C-alpha positions in Angstrom: 19.5 6.2 -1.0 19.3 2.6 0.2 22.1 0.0 -0.3 19.6 -2.8 -0.8 17.1 -2.6 -3.6 14.0 -4.5 -4.5 12.5 -5.0 -7.9 9.6 -7.2 -9.1 9.2 -9.4 -12.2 5.4 -9.6 -12.1 5.0 -12.0 -15.0 7.2 -14.6 -13.4 6.0 -13.8 -9.8 9.4 -13.3 -8.3 11.2 -10.3 -6.8 14.9 -9.5 -6.8 16.6 -8.2 -3.6 20.0 -6.8 -4.5 22.9 -5.4 -2.5 23.8 -2.1 -4.3 27.2 -1.1 -3.1 29.3 -1.8 -6.2 32.1 0.6 -5.1 32.7 -1.7 -2.0 32.2 -5.0 -3.8 28.7 -5.1 -2.3 30.3 -5.5 1.2 27.8 -6.3 3.9 27.9 -3.6 6.5 25.8 -3.8 9.7 23.2 -1.6 8.0 23.2 -3.8 4.8 22.8 -7.0 6.8 19.8 -5.5 8.7 18.2 -4.1 5.5 18.6 -7.3 3.7 16.8 -9.2 6.4 14.0 -6.6 6.6 13.5 -6.5 2.8 13.6 -10.2 2.3 10.9 -10.7 5.0 8.7 -7.9 3.7 9.0 -9.2 0.1 8.2 -12.7 1.2 5.0 -11.5 2.8 3.7 -10.3 -0.5 1.3 -12.9 -1.9 2.2 -12.0 -5.4 5.8 -13.1 -4.8 6.4 -16.8 -5.2 10.2 -16.7 -4.9 13.0 -14.2 -4.1 16.3 -13.8 -6.0 19.2 -12.5 -4.0 22.2 -11.0 -5.8 24.6 -8.1 -6.0 24.7 -5.3 -8.5 27.5 -5.0 -11.0 29.9 -7.8 -11.5 30.1 -8.9 -7.8 27.7 -11.0 -5.7 29.2 -9.8 -2.4 32.7 -9.3 -1.0 31.2 -10.3 2.4 32.1 -8.5 5.6 33.0 -4.8 5.5 36.7 -4.8 6.4 36.5 -1.2 7.6 33.9 -2.4 10.2 36.3 -5.1 11.3 39.1 -2.6 11.6 37.0 -0.1 13.6 36.0 -2.9 16.1 39.4 -4.7 16.2 40.0 -3.4 19.8 36.6 -4.4 20.9 36.2 -8.3 20.6 32.6 -8.2 21.8 31.7 -5.8 19.0 33.4 -8.1 16.5 31.5 -11.1 17.8 28.2 -9.1 17.5 29.1 -8.3 13.9 29.8 -11.9 13.1 26.7 -13.1 14.8 24.6 -10.7 12.7 25.5 -12.7 9.6 24.2 -15.9 11.2 21.0 -14.1 12.2 20.4 -12.9 8.7 20.8 -16.4 7.2 18.4 -17.7 9.8 15.9 -15.1 8.7 16.3 -16.2 5.1 15.6 -19.8 6.0 12.5 -18.8 8.0 10.6 -17.1 5.2 8.2 -19.3 3.4 9.2 -18.7 -0.2 12.3 -20.2 -1.8 15.3 -17.9 -2.2 17.4 -18.2 -5.3 21.0 -17.1 -5.1 22.0 -15.4 -8.4 25.7 -15.7 -8.1 26.9 -13.3 -10.8 30.5 -12.8 -9.6 32.8 -13.1 -6.6 31.1 -14.3 -3.4 33.7 -14.0 -0.6 33.4 -14.4 3.2 30.0 -13.4 4.3 29.0 -13.2 0.6 29.8 -16.8 0.0 27.8 -17.7 3.1 24.9 -15.5 1.8 24.9 -17.6 -1.3 25.1 -20.8 0.7 22.1 -19.7 2.8 19.9 -19.4 -0.3 17.7 -22.4 -1.0 19.3 -22.9 -4.3 22.0 -21.3 -6.3 22.4 -20.5 -10.0 25.9 -19.3 -10.9 27.7 -17.8 -13.9 30.7 -19.7 -15.1 33.0 -16.8 -14.2 31.8 -16.5 -10.6 34.0 -17.5 -7.7 33.4 -18.4 -4.0 35.9 -18.1 -1.1 35.5 -18.7 2.6 37.7 -15.6 3.2 37.1 -15.4 7.0 40.2 -17.5 7.6 42.1 -14.6 6.0 40.6 -12.3 8.6 41.8 -14.5 11.4 38.4 -16.1 12.3 36.7 -19.4 11.7 34.9 -19.6 8.3 31.3 -20.7 8.3 31.8 -24.2 7.1 28.5 -25.9 7.9 26.6 -25.4 4.7 29.7 -25.7 2.5 30.4 -29.2 4.0 26.8 -30.3 3.4 26.6 -29.0 -0.2 30.2 -29.5 -1.5 31.5 -32.4 0.6 34.0 -32.3 3.5 37.1 -33.0 1.5 37.2 -29.9 -0.7 35.4 -27.8 2.0 38.2 -28.5 4.4 40.9 -27.4 2.0 39.0 -24.2 1.1 38.4 -23.3 4.8 42.0 -24.0 5.9 43.5 -22.1 3.0 41.0 -19.4 2.2 41.2 -20.7 -1.4 39.1 -19.5 -4.3 36.6 -21.9 -5.8 35.7 -21.5 -9.5 32.1 -22.3 -10.1 32.7 -24.0 -13.4 35.1 -26.5 -11.7 32.3 -27.7 -9.4 29.4 -27.5 -11.8 28.7 -31.3 -11.3 28.4 -31.0 -7.5 25.4 -30.1 -5.3 26.7 -26.6 -4.7 24.8 -25.1 -7.6 21.6 -26.2 -9.3 22.9 -24.7 -12.5 26.2 -23.1 -13.8 25.6 -21.2 -17.0 27.4 -18.7 -19.2 27.1 -15.1 -17.8 24.8 -14.0 -20.6 22.4 -16.9 -19.8 22.3 -16.2 -16.0 19.2 -14.1 -16.0 17.4 -16.5 -18.3 18.2 -19.4 -16.0 17.0 -17.6 -12.9 13.8 -16.6 -14.7 13.2 -20.1 -15.8 13.5 -21.6 -12.3 11.5 -18.8 -10.7 8.7 -19.2 -13.2 8.5 -22.9 -12.7 8.3 -22.4 -8.9 5.4 -20.0 -9.5 3.4 -22.7 -11.2 3.4 -24.9 -8.1 1.2 -24.9 -5.1 2.3 -22.0 -2.8 1.4 -24.0 0.3 3.3 -27.2 -1.0 6.3 -25.1 -1.9 6.3 -23.4 1.5 6.0 -26.8 3.3 8.7 -28.3 1.2 11.1 -25.5 2.1 10.2 -25.9 5.7 11.0 -29.6 5.6 14.3 -29.1 3.7 15.5 -26.4 6.1 14.5 -28.6 9.1 16.3 -31.6 7.6 19.7 -30.0 8.0 19.0 -27.5 10.8 20.4 -29.4 13.7 23.7 -30.1 12.1 24.1 -26.4 11.1 23.1 -25.2 14.6 25.7 -27.5 16.3 28.5 -26.3 14.0 27.5 -22.7 14.3 27.4 -22.8 18.1 30.9 -24.4 18.3 32.2 -22.0 15.7 30.9 -19.1 17.8 32.8 -20.3 20.8 36.0 -20.6 18.8 35.5 -17.1 17.3 35.4 -15.8 20.8 39.0 -16.9 21.2 40.0 -15.9 17.7 39.0 -12.2 18.0 41.0 -11.9 21.2 44.1 -13.4 19.6 46.9 -11.2 18.2 46.6 -13.0 14.9 43.2 -11.3 14.3 44.5 -7.8 14.6 47.4 -8.7 12.3 45.2 -10.4 9.8 43.0 -7.3 9.5 45.9 -4.9 9.3 47.6 -7.0 6.6 44.5 -7.3 4.5 43.9 -3.5 4.6 47.5 -2.8 3.8 47.7 -5.3 0.9 50.5 -7.3 2.4 51.1 -10.8 3.7 50.4 -11.2 7.4 53.4 -11.6 9.8 52.2 -14.1 12.4 54.5 -14.6 15.4 
């Protein structure tokens, strides 16, 4: 049984790619990350699909990184870096496909889950959804690049320094989401946007996505490269091991 599912809404010409690990909060293990990329690329290659919806099953979008994977690799910094890099590689694959990707943010989107939402071309969120750059709680640098672009540096800095939780309803008027709707209206809103995309020229939509991705690519690449270098230091620091241990044990970390 796969942890990533694909379903098609033929009338509206979109497909939904969903992480299906509700017992883990739809955590993104290495296998899930690879499967997400493969399924998004394969789905985008289908001429009948004009947009892709990315979401999580149940009441959670994604809890992000699988903490058990972090814990298993805590003594191997290179393996931790490889895991962190795999998230960036997935988001690059998402930006490279020609069809727009709609993030259906139906609940908590933490850590890699919040960045998964940020890597979508547009996001539609339920009013009870939340986002959190939780990597800082794990002792590494949160992916800040897209958050700064979409939300603004002021609030983005606060969230990244503190690992704070952002309620979608509180930022409904910012560029972070194209729509914030009641939970029982989320699917209707997603369907409406997907069906409107399907009425436009596939070529023009593809070229528009290409232009928009390129417009911000250099800034994202610079930030990601510098963040990677800083994470190389973070995963070799005692604070990283303590952060992971404290999170798994449900206690406050004791940094020296």
